Amino acid sequence: MSIASDSTLDYIFVGLQNGEVMAYDMDGQKPAQLRIPCLCRDFNPRANMVPVVSVNIHPRDIGTMLIAYADGVAVYSFKQNKAVTFLQYQLPSGAPGGFSDPSLAKGTRCPKVVQATWHPSGMFILTGHDDGSLVIWDPKTGSIVQAMTLHATNVNKPEATPKASGFTAEKLALKAPLTRVAWCCKKNPDDTALVVAGGLPTDGLEKGLTFIELGPTPTYQTSTWQALSDHFENPKGRHLLRIPTNTDIVDFCLIPRSSPHHAGCCDPVAVIAILSSGELAILSIPSGYPISVTNQLHPSLAFICPFVSKISLASIGRIKWLSMTEKRSRGPALVRGGAGSTQSLMRFEDRHILQTAHVDGTVRMWDVGRGDKIENEEMLQVDVARASSRVGPVCVTDMSLSSSTGEFSVGLDTGEVLIFRWGRNQNFSREVSVSHGIEAHGLMNIAASADPDLKEGLLPLTMLSRTGSAVTAIRTSDIGFVAVGHQNGSFSVVDLRGPALIYEAQLAQFTDSSKRTSIRRNSKNQDHTTEEWPTVIEFAVMSLEGEVLPNPQGTFSIQLAGSTLLNDKIIAISPLDADTGRPATASQSAVSALRDGNRINGVVVAVTVTGVRVFKPALAKGASKAWNDFFCDAAALVSNFDNATALVALFGDGYARTYSVPALKELAAIKVSNLLDVRRFPEAIIAPTGEIFGWSGPSEIIVLNPWGAGQDKSVK
């Protein structure tokens, strides 16, 4: 099925599989009476049901339409109610066509049409064929002006093909099929260029869109036939808009600078390419420079520009988030206009900021909202690959954004931990040589790695280099500390006031080796020592059993107060004020209240894959509950609109369950496997207000709200 539309019409034209073209009334939202029969039978009576390949409206005559079938192309006139011209590409014996192998040039043949389009002025027609041929026609006479490929011209002639300027030598190789061709122009519709997807050798090291700059078209009325042919035979230039080599282009869409006419191909500023991997690539025209999707397209499209490898969530105060608007140099907006629906403000003051790490080493953040009014729609971007000076692939294993300070930390699979802080870039619009500073206090200064296009935003601050072991857990507190856990069992704490590394230890030092069964285990042989590493880290303010004295020097120090052993992998830790039922996380207000002697009677809710336990740290025992029939994949302590606290968890049987705290009684259960991918439950996130952010596919997240009135238990 193919579709054609025009900004001046209230109708769209749809080409069907049976060869017919129907019109659809967009204003009345119903099919129109107009229907064009299959015109392919007029020049090929033996044709049965031939599908429509493409449909195009004449750029200067709304009453003329170009309808392409696999066997040929018809120019249809609404005024005459018939096809006025038929075009069929026929190669004589000996003509190479799109194949570079001479053995395939035997006998007369008719390559199939894959697409047809108009010259921006409507003076010529371009057809693309399955053998890689690009044929330019004169619609008035039905004659071929020029037949070429991406590397040769005059391919419709049996004699030897001369090499044309602007083309590289043809080589004997299998070529990728043509998938799409666009004939674009500058503000002057006669100054044109071709954008071609496909047609390149499959054994080539480079892939992408081919941009052929043709230049100003000669005047048809005063030019000779040879002059017109020479114009297309000798283009002004040829560029390759490169894409990753491990994928192919399925389709693309040109983004015009201002005018919607000429089928959206007038003065394009960029092109959006759909890749066979399912991702999107945005490239500038004609340079082919990659364009970041940040604040250019809807955030949902950022999930495939490129794919997301890791997500995280932070609840930031409304006032703080409104102030976090980055200033970045960027080109013209790709999408403008539109009107949003009227929505109310959310009841909670905190905003849900989703962080997505992509496979190209970038991290993007934005307010996901919950069907409410989003006051700050801007997206933030952090270039982790540039900050770490990594040339190869960058894999983010964990990340954490502070709710009050806006400090952001990222952990990599190679062991590095990068910390970013909001500020102004001293090297804005100025490219400087990137060289990491001398390591001091266990950290490395990476301030010089800031993106020169970023004037104000999250800038690289420091890096903890512990190469060789992946980061398994990371937490950025609201009081100026970052805690990091590595797969080799190390645990580190960074004080951002320096910054300085103030603590470093191994988990083996925390517990007795004969009883080490907590955190995380990895044992291939029972005779060897069990390896453990942190999986969850949380900062809290609460009173412990015993007495912990402050540092007499007034500096910050860390000491072990005790440990509690659980029986399996810990997936969630939630500190709770036992007197008020509110979270006992380490906030700035809670730390300030310690000066006045305030003490928090806190407990810890620790959830593992096989159970949950509520206890007072570090040595006291408390209530517990085992998951007897299913494993728990994700859990969090949440509060509803009435500030009631409950435990929400996702389980391997496809259900989301809610439990009371501290009694741990099941309150409700609802099936969500019909909406979410159960295999990706461990990657799901449960917000402090109860919303579940879960994956429904490789590049789509669904937000579920567990709270309701109880009348209907189905998820909508």
XYZ file of C-alpha atoms in Angstrom:
716
model
C 0.000 0.000 0.000
C 1.231 3.495 -0.879
C -0.123 6.897 0.139
C 0.064 10.348 -1.455
C -1.106 13.643 0.023
C -0.789 17.360 -0.546
C -0.958 20.222 1.927
C -3.574 21.985 -0.232
C -5.988 19.038 -0.329
C -8.415 17.524 2.151
C -7.934 14.130 0.566
C -5.262 11.465 0.614
C -4.835 8.942 -2.178
C -4.180 5.328 -1.292
C -2.774 2.739 -3.717
C -4.119 -0.748 -3.049
C -2.877 -4.268 -3.619
C -5.444 -4.870 -6.374
C -4.016 -2.021 -8.461
C -6.747 0.498 -7.671
C -6.272 3.967 -6.182
C -8.905 5.248 -3.781
C -9.384 8.673 -2.199
C -10.059 9.220 1.491
C -11.807 12.331 2.796
C -9.819 13.484 5.846
C -12.340 16.205 6.688
C -15.313 13.841 6.630
C -13.202 10.944 7.908
C -14.616 8.519 5.380
C -13.723 7.083 1.951
C -14.572 9.364 -0.976
C -16.473 8.329 -4.091
C -13.397 8.626 -6.303
C -11.689 5.370 -7.228
C -9.189 4.892 -10.078
C -9.170 1.381 -11.584
C -6.009 -0.587 -12.269
C -4.379 1.179 -15.231
C -1.720 -1.487 -15.660
C -4.117 -3.560 -17.767
C -4.278 -0.754 -20.370
C -0.673 -1.347 -21.455
C -0.420 -4.981 -20.309
C -3.753 -6.792 -20.925
C -2.353 -10.008 -19.453
C -1.782 -8.407 -16.081
C -4.022 -9.759 -13.361
C -3.895 -8.158 -9.922
C -0.877 -5.828 -9.927
C -0.309 -3.867 -6.685
C 0.372 -0.140 -6.724
C 4.025 0.585 -5.954
C 3.795 4.355 -5.415
C 1.436 7.279 -5.925
C 2.566 10.883 -6.497
C 0.653 14.082 -7.228
C 2.067 16.447 -9.863
C 3.866 19.289 -8.013
C 2.299 21.980 -10.245
C -0.889 20.351 -11.527
C -3.234 18.950 -8.929
C -5.180 17.248 -11.722
C -2.320 14.933 -12.729
C -1.145 11.874 -10.808
C 1.777 9.490 -11.254
C 0.815 5.890 -10.500
C 3.571 3.277 -10.483
C 3.072 -0.455 -10.831
C 5.721 -3.154 -10.856
C 5.425 -3.481 -14.671
C 5.374 0.219 -15.507
C 4.244 3.738 -14.731
C 1.064 5.559 -15.759
C 0.414 9.313 -15.827
C -3.274 9.769 -14.988
C -5.293 12.907 -15.796
C -8.330 13.688 -13.655
C -9.586 16.052 -16.330
C -9.580 13.409 -19.051
C -10.374 10.597 -16.610
C -7.787 8.345 -18.193
C -4.079 7.556 -18.376
C -2.393 9.865 -20.871
C 1.110 8.320 -20.797
C 2.554 4.876 -20.084
C 6.241 4.363 -19.295
C 7.915 0.960 -19.327
C 11.667 0.462 -18.883
C 12.839 -2.096 -21.415
C 16.474 -3.070 -21.843
C 17.733 -4.502 -25.137
C 20.117 -7.428 -25.271
C 23.627 -6.352 -24.286
C 22.551 -3.340 -22.213
C 23.986 -3.731 -18.688
C 21.184 -1.978 -16.869
C 21.738 -1.952 -13.149
C 23.751 -5.175 -13.148
C 27.505 -4.856 -13.477
C 27.899 -8.502 -14.483
C 27.892 -8.782 -18.325
C 26.552 -12.333 -18.138
C 23.246 -10.945 -16.855
C 22.816 -8.588 -19.833
C 21.569 -11.287 -22.234
C 18.179 -10.965 -23.863
C 15.519 -8.281 -23.677
C 14.256 -7.679 -20.156
C 12.044 -5.289 -18.198
C 13.283 -4.540 -14.653
C 10.506 -4.117 -12.121
C 9.608 -0.659 -10.823
C 10.149 -0.055 -7.103
C 9.240 3.651 -7.029
C 8.413 6.617 -9.259
C 8.508 10.328 -8.473
C 8.236 13.725 -10.172
C 10.921 16.295 -10.824
C 10.197 19.183 -8.399
C 8.999 21.279 -11.364
C 7.077 18.389 -12.895
C 9.097 18.439 -16.134
C 10.591 14.955 -15.706
C 9.797 11.628 -14.078
C 12.235 9.417 -12.188
C 11.708 5.685 -11.821
C 13.766 3.346 -9.645
C 14.015 -0.331 -10.550
C 14.872 -3.570 -8.837
C 18.161 -3.902 -10.731
C 19.411 -0.583 -9.299
C 18.656 1.506 -12.391
C 17.543 5.122 -12.048
C 15.684 6.182 -15.186
C 14.734 9.783 -16.017
C 11.838 10.197 -18.463
C 10.286 12.956 -20.510
C 6.565 12.566 -19.723
C 5.527 14.484 -22.839
C 7.190 12.113 -25.283
C 7.575 9.039 -23.083
C 11.285 8.838 -23.963
C 14.231 8.065 -21.712
C 16.411 11.113 -21.060
C 19.028 9.236 -19.025
C 19.338 5.778 -17.460
C 21.996 5.408 -14.795
C 23.029 3.739 -11.571
C 24.910 5.180 -8.628
C 28.182 4.453 -10.429
C 27.489 4.503 -14.182
C 25.397 6.236 -16.851
C 23.739 5.275 -20.140
C 23.130 1.794 -18.784
C 20.203 1.277 -21.194
C 22.503 1.176 -24.234
C 24.145 -2.026 -25.471
C 27.451 -0.339 -26.292
C 30.182 0.206 -23.694
C 29.114 2.578 -20.948
C 31.319 5.678 -20.730
C 32.463 6.839 -17.326
C 30.746 10.046 -16.321
C 32.277 12.744 -14.160
C 31.098 12.650 -10.579
C 30.753 8.859 -10.578
C 33.248 6.294 -9.376
C 34.145 3.328 -11.517
C 31.616 0.508 -11.692
C 32.810 -2.702 -10.099
C 31.565 -6.234 -10.308
C 29.646 -6.732 -7.060
C 26.217 -7.607 -5.797
C 24.252 -4.458 -5.018
C 21.683 -3.735 -2.357
C 18.174 -3.215 -3.758
C 16.743 0.271 -4.069
C 14.303 0.943 -1.242
C 13.424 4.603 -1.778
C 14.300 7.549 -4.029
C 13.478 11.226 -3.441
C 13.933 14.100 -5.891
C 14.480 17.196 -3.744
C 15.235 20.805 -4.573
C 16.421 24.049 -3.048
C 14.211 27.124 -2.828
C 14.515 27.237 -6.613
C 12.591 24.107 -7.723
C 14.873 23.749 -10.768
C 18.007 23.390 -8.597
C 17.626 19.722 -7.674
C 19.329 16.687 -6.149
C 18.574 12.997 -5.694
C 18.519 11.138 -2.383
C 18.780 7.382 -2.897
C 18.498 4.540 -0.380
C 20.061 1.331 -1.650
C 21.960 0.585 -4.840
C 25.379 0.389 -3.138
C 27.638 -2.682 -3.339
C 26.879 -5.110 -0.530
C 30.570 -5.828 0.036
C 31.352 -2.160 0.662
C 32.610 -0.975 4.022
C 30.338 2.082 4.029
C 26.561 2.260 4.048
C 24.122 5.130 3.916
C 22.078 7.434 1.715
C 23.534 8.582 -1.582
C 23.096 12.306 -2.234
C 23.543 13.209 -5.922
C 23.636 16.965 -6.513
C 22.379 17.659 -10.043
C 22.361 21.460 -9.934
C 20.098 23.834 -11.915
C 18.034 22.015 -14.530
C 18.358 23.356 -18.111
C 15.300 25.080 -19.513
C 13.241 22.423 -21.233
C 11.872 24.641 -24.006
C 15.253 26.004 -25.156
C 17.573 23.041 -24.461
C 18.531 20.293 -26.851
C 17.934 16.674 -26.042
C 21.673 16.109 -25.659
C 21.973 19.017 -23.223
C 19.256 17.510 -21.014
C 20.921 14.105 -21.103
C 24.337 15.578 -20.304
C 22.878 17.425 -17.327
C 21.839 14.189 -15.617
C 24.943 12.359 -16.830
C 27.354 14.825 -15.207
C 26.158 15.746 -11.693
C 27.886 18.454 -9.718
C 28.702 16.198 -6.803
C 27.983 12.997 -4.953
C 27.996 12.476 -1.161
C 27.351 9.516 1.091
C 25.296 10.198 4.205
C 26.763 7.450 6.380
C 24.939 5.163 8.794
C 26.281 2.325 11.014
C 27.759 -0.453 8.909
C 25.843 -3.245 10.649
C 22.436 -2.092 9.422
C 20.562 -0.975 6.290
C 18.086 1.769 5.433
C 14.482 0.627 5.107
C 12.886 4.016 4.428
C 13.548 7.707 4.967
C 11.705 11.007 5.265
C 13.078 14.402 4.240
C 12.496 17.330 6.601
C 11.850 20.539 4.613
C 13.147 23.816 5.962
C 9.917 25.771 5.504
C 7.696 24.780 2.567
C 5.552 21.611 2.714
C 5.205 21.488 -1.072
C 7.045 19.339 -3.638
C 6.077 16.212 -1.683
C 7.956 17.489 1.360
C 11.241 17.645 -0.584
C 11.625 21.428 -0.878
C 14.900 22.702 0.591
C 15.415 19.815 3.046
C 17.453 20.544 6.147
C 17.684 16.956 7.392
C 16.605 13.411 6.689
C 15.188 10.847 9.130
C 16.181 7.329 8.110
C 14.508 4.173 9.393
C 17.137 1.468 9.836
C 16.660 -2.274 9.545
C 17.640 -2.583 13.215
C 14.499 -0.615 14.139
C 16.384 2.550 15.036
C 16.195 6.063 13.602
C 19.127 8.023 12.213
C 18.831 11.794 11.739
C 21.356 13.259 9.301
C 21.901 16.773 8.034
C 21.700 17.522 4.300
C 23.984 17.553 2.386
C 26.848 17.056 4.871
C 25.398 13.909 6.480
C 26.415 15.039 9.985
C 24.433 13.172 12.681
C 21.829 15.344 14.431
C 20.896 14.696 18.041
C 17.224 14.010 18.654
C 17.380 15.933 21.943
C 14.737 18.692 21.937
C 14.167 18.104 18.212
C 11.616 15.284 18.184
C 9.134 13.870 20.670
C 10.849 12.112 23.601
C 9.233 8.803 22.673
C 11.304 8.776 19.471
C 14.462 9.128 21.566
C 14.031 5.486 22.572
C 15.152 4.450 19.067
C 17.755 7.177 18.393
C 19.519 4.839 19.085
C 18.126 2.077 21.293
C 17.943 2.440 25.067
C 20.185 0.108 27.064
C 19.323 1.255 30.617
C 16.661 3.371 32.328
C 16.468 5.047 35.719
C 13.995 7.326 37.493
C 14.338 10.245 39.893
C 11.689 12.337 41.639
C 12.747 15.986 41.535
C 10.917 18.920 43.061
C 8.907 21.058 40.669
C 10.846 24.270 41.355
C 14.182 22.494 40.940
C 13.150 20.905 37.649
C 11.853 24.194 36.239
C 15.326 25.665 36.759
C 17.063 22.764 34.986
C 16.818 24.001 31.405
C 20.009 23.487 29.457
C 21.305 25.991 26.928
C 22.772 24.289 23.885
C 23.708 25.322 20.365
C 21.500 23.517 17.878
C 20.210 23.939 14.357
C 16.708 24.874 13.231
C 13.824 22.987 14.795
C 12.780 19.965 12.775
C 9.185 20.039 14.033
C 7.171 23.179 14.685
C 3.540 23.979 15.430
C 0.851 21.842 16.981
C -1.354 22.446 20.002
C -1.368 20.425 23.198
C -4.504 19.461 25.066
C -5.498 21.260 28.259
C -4.330 19.299 31.280
C -4.287 19.895 35.002
C -1.282 20.016 37.298
C -0.371 16.790 39.070
C -1.211 16.479 42.734
C 2.304 15.565 43.812
C 4.847 18.353 43.822
C 7.709 16.141 42.633
C 8.245 15.422 38.948
C 9.185 12.025 37.570
C 12.396 12.477 35.559
C 13.201 9.489 33.395
C 16.846 8.887 32.443
C 17.612 6.759 29.404
C 21.105 5.536 28.524
C 21.631 4.798 24.840
C 24.038 2.488 23.084
C 25.956 5.422 21.596
C 27.030 6.626 25.044
C 24.493 9.417 25.533
C 22.043 9.818 28.412
C 18.814 11.801 28.031
C 16.462 13.022 30.763
C 12.950 14.427 30.624
C 9.726 14.786 32.590
C 7.524 11.811 31.710
C 4.452 13.258 33.440
C 1.300 11.249 34.131
C -1.298 12.702 31.809
C -0.884 16.062 33.520
C 0.474 19.400 32.417
C 4.250 19.353 31.887
C 5.666 22.805 32.522
C 9.254 22.062 31.498
C 9.220 19.998 28.298
C 12.927 20.434 27.602
C 15.159 17.369 27.450
C 18.618 17.194 29.033
C 21.503 15.345 27.402
C 24.761 14.034 28.849
C 27.518 12.769 26.555
C 29.121 9.999 28.587
C 31.285 8.785 25.702
C 32.900 12.194 25.267
C 33.346 12.752 29.002
C 35.126 9.418 29.399
C 37.230 9.944 26.240
C 36.176 6.505 25.065
C 36.514 5.704 21.364
C 34.790 2.311 21.313
C 31.296 1.347 22.500
C 30.177 2.724 25.862
C 27.837 0.586 27.975
C 26.097 2.231 30.938
C 25.328 -0.308 33.669
C 23.745 2.004 36.242
C 23.051 5.700 36.835
C 21.586 7.907 39.541
C 20.281 11.494 39.619
C 20.052 13.428 42.878
C 16.566 14.694 43.664
C 17.636 17.998 45.246
C 21.170 18.865 44.060
C 20.785 17.800 40.421
C 24.118 15.951 40.512
C 24.264 12.957 38.218
C 26.511 9.875 38.310
C 26.986 7.158 35.706
C 28.654 3.742 36.014
C 30.133 1.846 33.054
C 30.750 -1.808 32.352
C 34.479 -1.082 32.270
C 34.458 0.175 35.875
C 34.620 3.957 35.442
C 32.236 6.181 37.395
C 31.556 9.624 35.917
C 29.971 12.397 37.965
C 28.250 15.416 36.409
C 27.195 18.691 38.017
C 25.041 21.561 36.782
C 27.019 24.593 35.703
C 28.201 26.894 32.913
C 30.694 25.670 30.361
C 33.836 27.789 30.377
C 34.808 26.345 26.976
C 31.494 26.964 25.244
C 31.770 27.083 21.412
C 35.488 26.405 21.758
C 37.027 23.034 21.007
C 39.847 22.228 23.426
C 42.185 19.272 23.592
C 40.698 16.683 25.913
C 43.194 15.520 28.499
C 42.076 14.225 31.866
C 43.565 15.984 34.837
C 45.972 14.450 37.303
C 44.357 12.000 39.680
C 43.910 13.549 43.103
C 42.234 12.064 46.180
C 41.464 8.960 44.119
C 39.560 10.939 41.451
C 40.346 12.334 38.016
C 39.337 15.803 36.809
C 37.332 15.564 33.555
C 36.009 19.135 33.369
C 37.830 19.687 30.046
C 35.682 16.975 28.414
C 32.563 19.165 28.331
C 30.614 19.339 25.078
C 31.542 22.638 23.346
C 27.941 22.991 22.094
C 26.618 23.017 25.674
C 26.570 26.454 27.283
C 24.770 25.543 30.501
C 23.716 22.134 31.741
C 25.096 18.965 33.296
C 28.869 19.207 32.872
C 31.475 16.512 33.626
C 33.059 17.014 37.041
C 35.170 14.051 38.086
C 35.740 10.377 37.335
C 36.497 7.434 39.587
C 38.655 5.113 37.508
C 38.419 1.482 38.583
C 38.869 -0.337 35.288
C 38.461 -4.071 34.950
C 35.268 -4.559 36.976
C 31.791 -3.402 35.973
C 29.734 -1.045 38.122
C 26.814 -2.993 39.605
C 25.189 -0.330 41.804
C 25.426 3.433 42.144
C 23.585 5.992 44.221
C 23.807 9.802 44.236
C 22.533 11.170 47.542
C 20.815 14.487 48.208
C 23.511 15.429 50.728
C 26.598 15.446 48.528
C 27.805 11.817 48.456
C 28.019 9.150 45.752
C 28.249 5.451 46.665
C 29.450 2.923 44.107
C 29.626 -0.863 44.019
C 31.692 -2.923 41.574
C 31.397 -6.523 40.470
C 34.696 -7.420 42.105
C 33.056 -6.727 45.479
C 34.481 -3.270 46.110
C 32.437 -0.508 47.714
C 33.428 3.174 47.438
C 32.041 6.495 48.655
C 32.869 9.858 47.059
C 32.399 13.178 48.853
C 31.390 15.738 46.212
C 32.489 18.648 48.382
C 36.096 18.036 47.346
C 35.492 16.005 45.444
C 37.413 13.249 47.196
C 37.300 9.509 47.665
C 36.644 9.109 51.411
C 35.961 5.401 51.724
C 36.893 2.199 49.923
C 36.449 -1.388 51.115
C 35.617 -4.930 50.041
C 32.356 -6.631 50.974
C 34.404 -9.504 52.324
C 35.381 -7.201 55.185
C 31.736 -6.665 56.197
C 30.721 -10.251 56.969
C 32.138 -13.476 58.286
C 33.397 -15.542 55.341
C 31.761 -18.664 56.780
C 28.320 -17.015 56.721
C 28.593 -14.898 53.591
C 25.236 -15.459 51.850
C 23.975 -11.938 51.221
C 24.174 -9.192 48.600
C 24.927 -11.233 45.467
C 26.653 -14.568 44.858
C 28.530 -15.999 41.916
C 30.045 -19.407 42.496
C 31.009 -21.855 39.779
C 32.556 -24.267 42.234
C 31.405 -24.780 45.791
C 34.986 -25.360 46.899
C 35.989 -21.836 45.934
C 35.288 -18.673 47.897
C 31.911 -17.141 47.057
C 32.101 -13.792 45.292
C 29.710 -11.028 46.308
C 29.008 -7.553 44.977
C 26.572 -4.724 45.778
C 23.250 -4.735 43.951
C 21.379 -1.910 45.739
C 22.653 1.151 47.623
C 20.548 3.610 49.618
C 21.323 6.601 51.873
C 19.236 7.018 55.035
C 19.091 9.029 58.274
C 18.033 6.964 61.292
C 19.089 5.911 64.797
C 21.141 2.734 65.016
C 21.459 0.233 67.824
C 24.466 1.250 69.857
C 26.238 4.569 69.568
C 28.179 6.022 66.657
C 30.294 9.045 67.589
C 31.064 11.856 65.126
C 34.568 12.524 63.851
C 36.338 14.856 66.315
C 38.153 16.633 63.460
C 34.814 17.744 61.985
C 35.398 15.944 58.694
C 33.227 13.256 57.212
C 34.183 9.670 57.894
C 32.591 6.280 57.359
C 32.661 3.277 59.648
C 30.883 -0.053 59.671
C 28.086 -0.203 62.263
C 27.010 -3.774 61.536
C 25.595 -6.086 58.898
C 22.511 -8.230 58.420
C 22.636 -11.376 56.333
C 19.803 -12.291 53.988
C 19.422 -15.447 51.976
C 19.346 -14.198 48.393
C 19.949 -11.359 45.965
C 18.675 -8.048 47.308
C 16.628 -6.088 44.755
C 15.321 -3.182 46.892
C 16.232 -1.359 50.118
C 13.785 1.189 51.549
C 14.454 3.080 54.813
C 11.285 3.923 56.734
C 10.427 6.079 59.737
C 8.675 3.670 62.093
C 6.845 6.479 63.925
C 5.399 8.366 60.946
C 5.472 5.779 58.183
C 7.303 8.167 55.872
C 10.548 7.416 54.013
C 13.684 7.953 56.067
C 15.955 8.764 53.141
C 18.915 11.072 53.637
C 17.427 14.421 52.655
C 18.936 17.828 53.339
C 16.201 18.665 55.845
C 16.725 15.399 57.747
C 20.469 15.999 58.047
C 19.926 19.607 59.162
C 17.522 18.434 61.860
C 20.279 16.355 63.455
C 21.790 19.577 64.817
C 18.668 20.052 66.919
C 18.930 16.548 68.339
C 16.146 15.020 66.255
C 16.322 11.247 66.143
C 14.543 9.054 63.625
C 13.355 5.663 64.775
C 13.984 3.993 61.462
C 13.576 0.525 60.030
C 14.734 -0.993 56.756
C 12.488 -2.840 54.327
C 14.762 -5.167 52.350
C 13.293 -7.145 49.450
C 15.009 -10.153 47.884
C 13.941 -12.395 45.024
C 12.607 -14.931 47.538
C 11.183 -12.767 50.338
C 10.982 -9.489 52.232
C 12.190 -8.515 55.676
C 11.485 -5.500 57.900
C 14.092 -4.917 60.601
C 15.836 -2.237 62.610
C 19.484 -1.962 61.578
C 21.919 -3.172 62.147
C 21.418 -6.277 64.321
C 17.739 -6.388 65.328
C 15.315 -8.898 63.819
C 11.850 -8.050 62.535
C 8.932 -9.215 60.445
C 9.544 -11.257 57.315
C 7.619 -12.918 54.499
C 8.714 -15.463 51.913
C 7.580 -15.589 48.291
C 6.807 -19.285 48.179
C 5.326 -19.692 44.702
C 7.124 -17.085 42.573
C 10.219 -14.925 42.390
C 10.139 -11.180 42.885
C 11.789 -9.185 40.065
C 11.246 -5.553 41.183
C 9.908 -3.843 44.299
C 9.694 -0.461 45.987
C 8.105 1.224 48.988
C 5.462 3.688 47.751
C 2.975 6.225 49.108
C -0.498 6.936 47.741
C -2.479 10.179 47.727
C -3.322 9.793 51.431
C 0.351 9.256 52.373
C -0.345 5.624 53.200
C 2.739 3.453 52.719
C 2.718 0.089 50.976
C 5.072 -2.276 49.192
C 4.485 -2.723 45.442
C 6.279 -5.574 43.684
C 6.401 -7.325 40.306
C 6.578 -11.113 40.240
C 7.595 -13.709 37.708
C 4.043 -15.043 37.355
C 3.077 -11.783 35.602
C 1.301 -10.128 38.544
C 1.842 -6.870 40.401
C 1.054 -7.180 44.111
C 0.650 -4.681 46.933
C 1.516 -5.484 50.559
C 0.914 -3.597 53.762
C 3.833 -2.395 55.869
C 4.925 -3.606 58.388
C 2.397 -6.484 58.546
C 3.302 -7.597 54.971
C -0.230 -8.723 54.202
C -1.274 -8.907 50.550
C -3.730 -6.121 49.760
C -4.270 -6.557 46.032
C -2.944 -8.385 42.983
C -3.423 -7.565 39.335
C -2.200 -9.256 36.165
C 0.093 -7.065 34.068
C 1.723 -9.676 31.832
C -0.751 -8.757 29.086
C 0.760 -5.254 29.045
C 4.380 -5.720 30.087
C 7.121 -8.093 29.007
C 7.609 -10.474 31.925
C 11.148 -11.249 30.772
C 12.089 -7.611 31.404
C 10.466 -7.297 34.835
C 13.916 -6.965 36.492
C 14.456 -3.805 34.423
C 11.146 -2.252 35.523
C 11.080 0.757 37.854
C 8.493 1.490 40.532
C 8.186 5.180 41.375
C 7.836 6.462 44.981
C 4.230 7.380 44.155
C 3.437 3.881 42.876
C 3.613 4.164 39.088
C 5.181 1.162 37.370
C 7.490 1.873 34.433
C 7.833 -1.405 32.557
C 8.995 -2.525 29.133
C 6.354 -3.776 26.715
C 8.824 -4.376 23.872
C 12.381 -3.655 22.770
C 11.799 0.107 22.566
C 8.535 0.915 24.364
C 7.736 1.616 28.009
C 4.246 1.549 29.536
C 3.381 3.453 32.716
C 0.833 1.743 34.981
C -0.925 3.374 37.923
C -1.685 0.845 40.693
C -4.070 3.081 42.618
C -7.820 2.961 42.024
C -11.232 2.982 43.641
C -11.629 -0.784 43.541
C -14.641 -0.999 41.243
C -12.706 -2.355 38.254
C -9.520 -4.363 38.586
C -8.679 -4.372 34.879
C -5.763 -2.276 33.695
C -6.622 0.271 31.018
